[in-house]
Amino acid sequence: QPQPDFLIESLRLDGETTVDGRTYSFAAAAAGLTNQPQLYGRPAEIRAQLVGDATFEVHALLDRTGETPLDQIVINCPDLALPAASLGREDSIALSLRPGNTHLWIGINLSGDRIAGTMLLRQSGVELTPRVAEKLGGQRLADNLALAAESLREIEIQVDLAGPLNRPEWVLRSNFGKNLSEGLNRAAIAELQYRRAQATQLVQVQIDKELNKFRNRLATDEEILQTRLRLSQSEIEQLGKLITQRVPS
């Protein structure tokens, strides 16, 4: 069987490199590299791994054996390190984010001028710490928001794309929006219950205050009436005659 003019059946490389001041070890392997892939009849394959603070793995199949080029590329980062972040304003509502463990996976298929692929981002052990200014509710509201954030400890985001290479269509799926909405609803219900209880308490305090005022007034009036009703017999007789004269027969 005829063989290509140029062919690398197997190639391995390993060593160390520096990225942004950080040292990574790398290992790479390639097979089936040729300038005449149709004659060789098998796709070229490349594998590479970069290990340091995080691990990056790449696997590619480059198929030029047919009329239409076919490429398959997979990128896997099982322990991607993302920095902590802070969102919002300290004088209002702020949110501290610790991403926890992040797994990024990307799969891409290229066929001629068309592309299809998926990007999957999974985060586990996510820690969200709300901070709320005192004028907006302070620690009490922050605690309610923290309970709402419990549903966001596991975040998954998936992006699918397909179509022409220059204008693919994108579809985004995530549990983040649903979980965030459910969590905020729980926080809103808790806040509403607190405000309702607070309003009820204020109303009850006002009612008790007015009742006490009424009781005190009533006690005073009763004392006055009792004092004024202590009449002599002659005064009672005179009061009776006066009433008789004023009441029509």
Short mmCIF file of C-alpha atoms in Angstrom, two decimals:
data_model
loop_
_atom_site.label_atom_id
_atom_site.label_comp_id
_atom_site.label_asym_id
_atom_site.label_seq_id
_atom_site.Cartn_x
_atom_site.Cartn_y
_atom_site.Cartn_z
CA GLN A 1 0.00 0.00 0.00
CA PRO A 2 1.40 3.45 -0.91
CA GLN A 3 2.54 5.58 2.03
CA PRO A 4 2.48 9.38 2.40
CA ASP A 5 5.63 11.32 1.60
CA PHE A 6 5.61 12.77 5.12
CA LEU A 7 4.21 10.92 8.14
CA ILE A 8 4.68 11.14 11.89
CA GLU A 9 3.11 8.03 13.32
CA SER A 10 3.79 8.97 16.94
CA LEU A 11 5.26 11.99 18.70
CA ARG A 12 5.55 12.79 22.40
CA LEU A 13 6.57 16.01 24.10
CA ASP A 14 6.81 16.90 27.77
CA GLY A 15 8.34 19.63 29.89
CA GLU A 16 7.47 22.76 31.86
CA THR A 17 6.21 26.19 30.90
CA THR A 18 5.23 29.41 32.64
CA VAL A 19 1.83 31.07 32.23
CA ASP A 20 1.19 34.41 33.99
CA GLY A 21 4.13 33.75 36.31
CA ARG A 22 2.89 30.27 37.27
CA THR A 23 4.69 27.09 36.40
CA TYR A 24 2.87 24.28 34.61
CA SER A 25 4.06 20.89 33.51
CA PHE A 26 2.83 19.70 30.14
CA ALA A 27 2.67 16.50 28.17
CA ALA A 28 1.54 16.14 24.58
CA ALA A 29 1.21 13.31 22.11
CA ALA A 30 0.41 13.33 18.40
CA ALA A 31 -0.23 10.56 15.90
CA GLY A 32 -0.95 10.39 12.18
CA LEU A 33 0.47 13.76 11.19
CA THR A 34 0.88 13.80 7.43
CA ASN A 35 0.64 16.02 4.37
CA GLN A 36 -1.38 13.34 2.53
CA PRO A 37 -4.21 12.34 4.90
CA GLN A 38 -6.37 10.80 2.17
CA LEU A 39 -3.55 8.46 1.25
CA TYR A 40 -2.90 7.64 4.91
CA GLY A 41 -6.62 6.99 5.48
CA ARG A 42 -6.78 7.85 9.19
CA PRO A 43 -7.35 11.13 11.06
CA ALA A 44 -4.59 12.89 12.93
CA GLU A 45 -4.92 12.74 16.70
CA ILE A 46 -3.51 15.17 19.25
CA ARG A 47 -3.65 14.89 23.03
CA ALA A 48 -2.23 17.46 25.43
CA GLN A 49 -2.33 18.04 29.17
CA LEU A 50 -1.26 21.07 31.17
CA VAL A 51 -1.01 20.63 34.94
CA GLY A 52 -0.43 23.31 37.56
CA ASP A 53 -2.84 25.30 39.71
CA ALA A 54 -5.46 23.84 37.40
CA THR A 55 -5.54 21.00 34.89
CA PHE A 56 -6.26 21.51 31.19
CA GLU A 57 -6.79 18.57 28.86
CA VAL A 58 -7.19 18.78 25.07
CA HIS A 59 -8.10 15.97 22.70
CA ALA A 60 -8.45 16.64 18.97
CA LEU A 61 -9.22 14.45 15.97
CA LEU A 62 -8.46 16.15 12.65
CA ASP A 63 -9.93 14.15 9.78
CA ARG A 64 -8.93 15.11 6.25
CA THR A 65 -9.45 11.69 4.71
CA GLY A 66 -12.68 12.62 2.90
CA GLU A 67 -13.94 15.45 0.77
CA THR A 68 -15.29 17.39 3.77
CA PRO A 69 -12.92 18.24 6.62
CA LEU A 70 -14.12 16.85 9.98
CA ASP A 71 -12.66 18.05 13.26
CA GLN A 72 -13.54 17.00 16.80
CA ILE A 73 -12.08 18.99 19.68
CA VAL A 74 -12.65 18.37 23.39
CA ILE A 75 -11.31 20.67 26.11
CA ASN A 76 -11.64 19.53 29.71
CA CYS A 77 -10.74 21.55 32.82
CA PRO A 78 -11.86 19.48 35.83
CA ASP A 79 -10.52 21.81 38.52
CA LEU A 80 -10.63 25.30 37.08
CA ALA A 81 -9.67 27.87 39.72
CA LEU A 82 -11.82 30.99 39.65
CA PRO A 83 -11.15 33.92 41.99
CA ALA A 84 -13.59 35.13 44.61
CA ALA A 85 -15.67 38.12 43.60
CA SER A 86 -17.79 40.80 45.22
CA LEU A 87 -20.92 42.22 43.58
CA GLY A 88 -23.17 45.13 44.47
CA ARG A 89 -22.57 48.11 46.77
CA GLU A 90 -21.57 48.12 50.42
CA ASP A 91 -23.93 51.01 51.20
CA SER A 92 -26.85 49.01 49.82
CA ILE A 93 -26.75 45.28 49.10
CA ALA A 94 -23.50 43.45 48.33
CA LEU A 95 -22.75 39.81 47.61
CA SER A 96 -19.48 37.92 48.16
CA LEU A 97 -18.99 34.95 45.84
CA ARG A 98 -16.66 31.99 46.40
CA PRO A 99 -16.92 29.73 43.33
CA GLY A 100 -15.84 26.49 45.02
CA ASN A 101 -14.89 23.72 42.57
CA THR A 102 -15.41 24.55 38.89
CA HIS A 103 -15.49 22.02 36.05
CA LEU A 104 -15.42 23.32 32.47
CA TRP A 105 -15.99 21.01 29.50
CA ILE A 106 -16.13 22.07 25.85
CA GLY A 107 -16.89 19.81 22.90
CA ILE A 108 -16.78 21.10 19.32
CA ASN A 109 -17.50 19.33 16.03
CA LEU A 110 -16.56 21.05 12.78
CA SER A 111 -17.81 19.73 9.45
CA GLY A 112 -16.79 21.90 6.54
CA ASP A 113 -18.25 25.34 7.22
CA ARG A 114 -20.67 24.15 9.92
CA ILE A 115 -20.18 23.87 13.64
CA ALA A 116 -21.92 22.07 16.50
CA GLY A 117 -20.78 22.10 20.07
CA THR A 118 -21.51 22.27 23.77
CA MET A 119 -19.94 24.14 26.65
CA LEU A 120 -20.75 22.87 30.12
CA LEU A 121 -19.79 24.73 33.30
CA ARG A 122 -20.46 23.11 36.67
CA GLN A 123 -19.72 24.74 40.01
CA SER A 124 -20.09 22.92 43.32
CA GLY A 125 -19.62 24.19 46.86
CA VAL A 126 -20.49 27.73 45.82
CA GLU A 127 -20.65 30.14 48.78
CA LEU A 128 -22.75 33.29 48.49
CA THR A 129 -22.59 35.71 51.43
CA PRO A 130 -25.00 38.67 51.29
CA ARG A 131 -24.31 41.93 53.12
CA VAL A 132 -27.12 44.44 53.64
CA ALA A 133 -26.86 48.03 54.89
CA GLU A 134 -28.68 48.71 58.18
CA LYS A 135 -31.05 51.17 56.51
CA LEU A 136 -32.35 48.34 54.30
CA GLY A 137 -32.71 45.67 56.98
CA GLY A 138 -29.15 44.89 58.04
CA GLN A 139 -28.21 41.46 59.31
CA ARG A 140 -31.82 40.26 59.50
CA LEU A 141 -32.39 40.70 55.76
CA ALA A 142 -28.87 39.40 55.04
CA ASP A 143 -29.74 36.19 56.93
CA ASN A 144 -32.92 35.76 54.84
CA LEU A 145 -30.93 36.26 51.63
CA ALA A 146 -28.32 33.78 52.86
CA LEU A 147 -31.07 31.17 53.26
CA ALA A 148 -32.18 31.96 49.72
CA ALA A 149 -28.61 31.47 48.49
CA GLU A 150 -28.49 27.92 49.87
CA SER A 151 -30.20 26.71 46.67
CA LEU A 152 -27.31 28.15 44.63
CA ARG A 153 -24.54 25.95 46.00
CA GLU A 154 -24.67 23.87 42.81
CA ILE A 155 -24.66 25.86 39.56
CA GLU A 156 -24.79 24.39 36.08
CA ILE A 157 -24.63 26.37 32.85
CA GLN A 158 -24.84 24.76 29.43
CA VAL A 159 -24.40 26.48 26.08
CA ASP A 160 -25.24 24.64 22.86
CA LEU A 161 -24.38 26.03 19.45
CA ALA A 162 -25.06 24.82 15.94
CA GLY A 163 -25.21 26.19 12.43
CA PRO A 164 -22.94 27.95 9.97
CA LEU A 165 -19.46 28.64 11.28
CA ASN A 166 -19.77 32.40 10.77
CA ARG A 167 -23.28 32.68 12.33
CA PRO A 168 -24.11 29.79 14.65
CA GLU A 169 -27.22 29.79 16.83
CA TRP A 170 -26.78 29.67 20.60
CA VAL A 171 -28.99 28.11 23.26
CA LEU A 172 -28.30 28.78 26.94
CA ARG A 173 -29.58 26.52 29.72
CA SER A 174 -28.96 26.97 33.42
CA ASN A 175 -30.42 26.10 36.81
CA PHE A 176 -29.14 29.44 38.14
CA GLY A 177 -32.17 31.53 37.19
CA LYS A 178 -34.72 29.04 38.52
CA ASN A 179 -32.89 28.45 41.80
CA LEU A 180 -32.24 32.16 42.26
CA SER A 181 -35.92 32.95 41.66
CA GLU A 182 -37.06 30.29 44.14
CA GLY A 183 -34.54 31.48 46.73
CA LEU A 184 -35.54 35.13 46.35
CA ASN A 185 -39.20 34.18 46.63
CA ARG A 186 -38.47 32.48 49.94
CA ALA A 187 -36.55 35.53 51.14
CA ALA A 188 -39.39 37.83 50.04
CA ILE A 189 -41.96 35.71 51.89
CA ALA A 190 -39.82 35.75 55.05
CA GLU A 191 -39.41 39.54 54.77
CA LEU A 192 -43.15 39.98 54.21
CA GLN A 193 -43.96 37.87 57.26
CA TYR A 194 -41.53 39.92 59.35
CA ARG A 195 -43.02 43.21 58.16
CA ARG A 196 -46.55 41.90 58.77
CA ALA A 197 -45.64 40.82 62.31
CA GLN A 198 -43.94 44.16 62.88
CA ALA A 199 -47.01 46.07 61.66
CA THR A 200 -49.31 43.93 63.80
CA GLN A 201 -47.13 44.60 66.82
CA LEU A 202 -47.17 48.36 66.18
CA VAL A 203 -50.96 48.33 65.81
CA GLN A 204 -51.34 46.30 69.00
CA VAL A 205 -49.08 48.72 70.89
CA GLN A 206 -51.20 51.65 69.69
CA ILE A 207 -54.43 49.85 70.62
CA ASP A 208 -53.09 49.04 74.09
CA LYS A 209 -52.06 52.66 74.51
CA GLU A 210 -55.50 53.95 73.59
CA LEU A 211 -57.21 51.35 75.80
CA ASN A 212 -55.08 52.40 78.74
CA LYS A 213 -55.99 56.02 78.13
CA PHE A 214 -59.66 55.05 77.99
CA ARG A 215 -59.43 53.01 81.20
CA ASN A 216 -57.72 55.88 82.98
CA ARG A 217 -60.36 58.34 81.74
CA LEU A 218 -63.15 55.96 82.73
CA ALA A 219 -61.68 55.49 86.20
CA THR A 220 -61.47 59.27 86.61
CA ASP A 221 -65.03 59.77 85.39
CA GLU A 222 -66.32 57.06 87.71
CA GLU A 223 -64.61 58.72 90.63
CA ILE A 224 -66.17 62.08 89.72
CA LEU A 225 -69.61 60.54 89.33
CA GLN A 226 -69.33 58.74 92.62
CA THR A 227 -68.34 61.98 94.30
CA ARG A 228 -71.17 63.95 92.70
CA LEU A 229 -73.81 61.35 93.46
CA ARG A 230 -73.22 61.63 97.20
CA LEU A 231 -76.31 63.85 97.72
CA SER A 232 -78.41 64.62 100.85
CA GLN A 233 -82.10 63.59 101.01
CA SER A 234 -83.34 67.12 100.42
CA GLU A 235 -81.05 67.44 97.33
CA ILE A 236 -82.43 64.22 95.94
CA GLU A 237 -86.01 65.45 96.42
CA GLN A 238 -85.21 68.72 94.70
CA LEU A 239 -83.55 66.85 91.80
CA GLY A 240 -86.66 64.68 91.45
CA LYS A 241 -89.00 67.71 91.33
CA LEU A 242 -86.75 69.36 88.73
CA ILE A 243 -86.81 66.32 86.53
CA THR A 244 -90.63 66.02 86.91
CA GLN A 245 -91.12 69.59 85.83
CA ARG A 246 -88.94 69.17 82.73
CA VAL A 247 -90.37 65.87 81.57
CA PRO A 248 -93.72 66.31 79.78
CA SER A 249 -96.69 64.30 81.12
#
